[in-house]
Amino acid sequence: MAEANDVERTDENELKGATGGEDVNDDVIVKQSAVLLRGYVIERATVEDPNMHVGHEDLGGRPQDAHDPQIKEFVDQLLRIAEDLNRNAELQHLISTVEANCAQDVFMTVARSIFEDGINWGRVMSLFHLAYKLIFKALIQNHLEIVKRIISWFSQFIRENISAWIRLQGGWGGILQRMPRWRTVSCIAAVAFIVAAVYWKRTR
């Protein structure tokens, strides 16, 4: 746990004293976040259900997004963290209570609960995982309109709450340069997601 706290302190220090990244526009960060989420959904959904075939265009994106090497590298980081999250039995039980067709205000409230104590990469990753779990349920039910709605909420939350912080880290590319040990990040993400899932369960 000391390791996780060290990561949080590092991220907070980077936020206060960050240099660089000023040339990264928040609108670009928001657009990239949706592309990254789609990439994560596509790769993770294929792992969970090999019979599921979904592409970027099915999720409101562009076919060429699948060939971006930086997106692939970021998604690979997310997939490694997801493996740890999926081994957490308590977390998986709580995930089963999450409904894909939730209201926007519920999604936003639960997302805000993840960042209640501050922002760090682990919590950003947990937001991706939260959105993915909802999208995967919607894909199973063949509700593409819900999928696009969730991606829109996700992008809105990034814009309103996280994009400035990500800009100070140098944009999404900052994850690949500054990402702490992925197992530490997965620990933080699991804690943040459990807190969010518990809140979700209470709002049902």
mmCIF file of C-alpha atoms in Angstrom, residues 47-171:
data_model
loop_
_atom_site.group_PDB
_atom_site.id
_atom_site.type_symbol
_atom_site.label_atom_id
_atom_site.label_comp_id
_atom_site.label_asym_id
_atom_site.label_seq_id
_atom_site.Cartn_x
_atom_site.Cartn_y
_atom_site.Cartn_z
ATOM 1 C CA VAL A 47 -10.598 -11.262 -25.053
ATOM 2 C CA GLU A 48 -13.816 -11.713 -23.076
ATOM 3 C CA ASP A 49 -15.847 -12.919 -26.045
ATOM 4 C CA PRO A 50 -13.822 -14.176 -29.064
ATOM 5 C CA ASN A 51 -17.039 -14.346 -31.093
ATOM 6 C CA MET A 52 -17.656 -10.626 -30.726
ATOM 7 C CA HIS A 53 -16.512 -8.643 -33.752
ATOM 8 C CA VAL A 54 -16.589 -4.877 -33.301
ATOM 9 C CA GLY A 55 -14.540 -2.158 -34.961
ATOM 10 C CA HIS A 56 -13.847 1.529 -34.363
ATOM 11 C CA GLU A 57 -16.525 2.551 -36.869
ATOM 12 C CA ASP A 58 -19.146 0.481 -35.007
ATOM 13 C CA LEU A 59 -18.404 2.593 -31.919
ATOM 14 C CA GLY A 60 -18.566 5.930 -33.741
ATOM 15 C CA GLY A 61 -14.872 6.089 -34.698
ATOM 16 C CA ARG A 62 -12.795 5.818 -37.866
ATOM 17 C CA PRO A 63 -11.314 2.609 -39.350
ATOM 18 C CA GLN A 64 -7.812 4.158 -39.522
ATOM 19 C CA ASP A 65 -7.746 4.549 -35.728
ATOM 20 C CA ALA A 66 -7.020 0.821 -35.522
ATOM 21 C CA HIS A 67 -3.590 1.382 -37.114
ATOM 22 C CA ASP A 68 -2.269 4.082 -34.767
ATOM 23 C CA PRO A 69 0.776 2.616 -32.910
ATOM 24 C CA GLN A 70 0.447 5.001 -29.944
ATOM 25 C CA ILE A 71 -3.163 3.940 -29.430
ATOM 26 C CA LYS A 72 -2.076 0.300 -29.495
ATOM 27 C CA GLU A 73 0.645 0.955 -26.909
ATOM 28 C CA PHE A 74 -1.775 2.738 -24.587
ATOM 29 C CA VAL A 75 -4.405 0.020 -25.001
ATOM 30 C CA ASP A 76 -1.769 -2.616 -24.181
ATOM 31 C CA GLN A 77 -1.145 -0.819 -20.861
ATOM 32 C CA LEU A 78 -4.865 -0.833 -20.125
ATOM 33 C CA LEU A 79 -5.162 -4.527 -20.968
ATOM 34 C CA ARG A 80 -2.390 -5.453 -18.546
ATOM 35 C CA ILE A 81 -4.122 -3.520 -15.769
ATOM 36 C CA ALA A 82 -7.474 -5.074 -16.702
ATOM 37 C CA GLU A 83 -6.026 -8.547 -16.152
ATOM 38 C CA ASP A 84 -5.285 -7.646 -12.537
ATOM 39 C CA LEU A 85 -8.701 -6.048 -12.077
ATOM 40 C CA ASN A 86 -10.428 -9.150 -13.422
ATOM 41 C CA ARG A 87 -8.683 -11.331 -10.824
ATOM 42 C CA ASN A 88 -10.290 -9.324 -8.008
ATOM 43 C CA ALA A 89 -13.337 -11.393 -6.936
ATOM 44 C CA GLU A 90 -14.913 -8.586 -4.884
ATOM 45 C CA LEU A 91 -14.557 -6.206 -7.787
ATOM 46 C CA GLN A 92 -16.139 -8.660 -10.231
ATOM 47 C CA HIS A 93 -19.085 -9.183 -7.895
ATOM 48 C CA LEU A 94 -19.674 -5.439 -7.658
ATOM 49 C CA ILE A 95 -19.369 -5.021 -11.429
ATOM 50 C CA SER A 96 -22.283 -7.411 -11.871
ATOM 51 C CA THR A 97 -24.540 -4.802 -10.224
ATOM 52 C CA VAL A 98 -23.734 -2.119 -12.798
ATOM 53 C CA GLU A 99 -26.439 -1.484 -15.399
ATOM 54 C CA ALA A 100 -25.459 -0.418 -18.913
ATOM 55 C CA ASN A 101 -28.587 1.696 -19.438
ATOM 56 C CA CYS A 102 -27.982 4.007 -16.493
ATOM 57 C CA ALA A 103 -28.920 7.680 -16.524
ATOM 58 C CA GLN A 104 -26.255 10.244 -17.377
ATOM 59 C CA ASP A 105 -26.371 11.884 -13.947
ATOM 60 C CA VAL A 106 -25.741 8.502 -12.291
ATOM 61 C CA PHE A 107 -22.749 7.834 -14.555
ATOM 62 C CA MET A 108 -21.302 11.283 -13.845
ATOM 63 C CA THR A 109 -21.793 10.951 -10.098
ATOM 64 C CA VAL A 110 -20.126 7.553 -9.976
ATOM 65 C CA ALA A 111 -17.274 8.788 -12.189
ATOM 66 C CA ARG A 112 -16.755 11.776 -9.894
ATOM 67 C CA SER A 113 -16.584 9.418 -6.919
ATOM 68 C CA ILE A 114 -13.501 7.803 -8.476
ATOM 69 C CA PHE A 115 -11.656 11.136 -8.354
ATOM 70 C CA GLU A 116 -13.056 12.365 -5.061
ATOM 71 C CA ASP A 117 -9.603 12.399 -3.434
ATOM 72 C CA GLY A 118 -7.646 13.647 -6.429
ATOM 73 C CA ILE A 119 -6.398 12.595 -9.854
ATOM 74 C CA ASN A 120 -3.729 10.033 -10.708
ATOM 75 C CA TRP A 121 -3.147 7.624 -13.581
ATOM 76 C CA GLY A 122 -4.597 4.687 -11.637
ATOM 77 C CA ARG A 123 -7.912 6.485 -11.230
ATOM 78 C CA VAL A 124 -7.888 7.538 -14.879
ATOM 79 C CA MET A 125 -7.443 3.876 -15.787
ATOM 80 C CA SER A 126 -10.325 2.899 -13.520
ATOM 81 C CA LEU A 127 -12.557 5.383 -15.383
ATOM 82 C CA PHE A 128 -11.674 3.617 -18.646
ATOM 83 C CA HIS A 129 -12.490 0.260 -17.061
ATOM 84 C CA LEU A 130 -15.813 1.538 -15.713
ATOM 85 C CA ALA A 131 -16.856 2.822 -19.141
ATOM 86 C CA TYR A 132 -15.679 -0.410 -20.762
ATOM 87 C CA LYS A 133 -17.742 -2.619 -18.449
ATOM 88 C CA LEU A 134 -20.888 -0.650 -19.260
ATOM 89 C CA ILE A 135 -20.138 -0.676 -22.981
ATOM 90 C CA PHE A 136 -19.442 -4.423 -22.992
ATOM 91 C CA LYS A 137 -22.828 -5.118 -21.390
ATOM 92 C CA ALA A 138 -24.502 -2.926 -23.993
ATOM 93 C CA LEU A 139 -22.650 -4.719 -26.809
ATOM 94 C CA ILE A 140 -23.800 -8.093 -25.516
ATOM 95 C CA GLN A 141 -27.367 -6.765 -25.598
ATOM 96 C CA ASN A 142 -26.742 -5.299 -29.091
ATOM 97 C CA HIS A 143 -27.599 -1.767 -27.923
ATOM 98 C CA LEU A 144 -25.163 0.311 -29.988
ATOM 99 C CA GLU A 145 -27.087 3.493 -29.201
ATOM 100 C CA ILE A 146 -26.272 2.982 -25.504
ATOM 101 C CA VAL A 147 -22.620 2.358 -26.392
ATOM 102 C CA LYS A 148 -22.324 5.690 -28.187
ATOM 103 C CA ARG A 149 -24.143 7.406 -25.330
ATOM 104 C CA ILE A 150 -21.665 6.057 -22.774
ATOM 105 C CA ILE A 151 -18.691 7.125 -24.920
ATOM 106 C CA SER A 152 -20.236 10.605 -25.124
ATOM 107 C CA TRP A 153 -20.628 10.770 -21.321
ATOM 108 C CA PHE A 154 -17.081 9.522 -20.887
ATOM 109 C CA SER A 155 -15.753 12.241 -23.217
ATOM 110 C CA GLN A 156 -17.810 14.899 -21.457
ATOM 111 C CA PHE A 157 -16.454 13.817 -18.077
ATOM 112 C CA ILE A 158 -12.887 13.945 -19.415
ATOM 113 C CA ARG A 159 -13.478 17.460 -20.769
ATOM 114 C CA GLU A 160 -15.045 18.824 -17.600
ATOM 115 C CA ASN A 161 -12.889 17.135 -14.964
ATOM 116 C CA ILE A 162 -9.642 15.604 -16.218
ATOM 117 C CA SER A 163 -8.455 17.140 -19.509
ATOM 118 C CA ALA A 164 -6.558 20.011 -17.838
ATOM 119 C CA TRP A 165 -4.673 17.535 -15.619
ATOM 120 C CA ILE A 166 -3.836 15.307 -18.592
ATOM 121 C CA ARG A 167 -2.614 18.374 -20.510
ATOM 122 C CA LEU A 168 -0.226 19.167 -17.649
ATOM 123 C CA GLN A 169 1.171 15.626 -17.943
ATOM 124 C CA GLY A 170 1.966 16.280 -21.616
ATOM 125 C CA GLY A 171 -1.243 14.802 -23.042
#
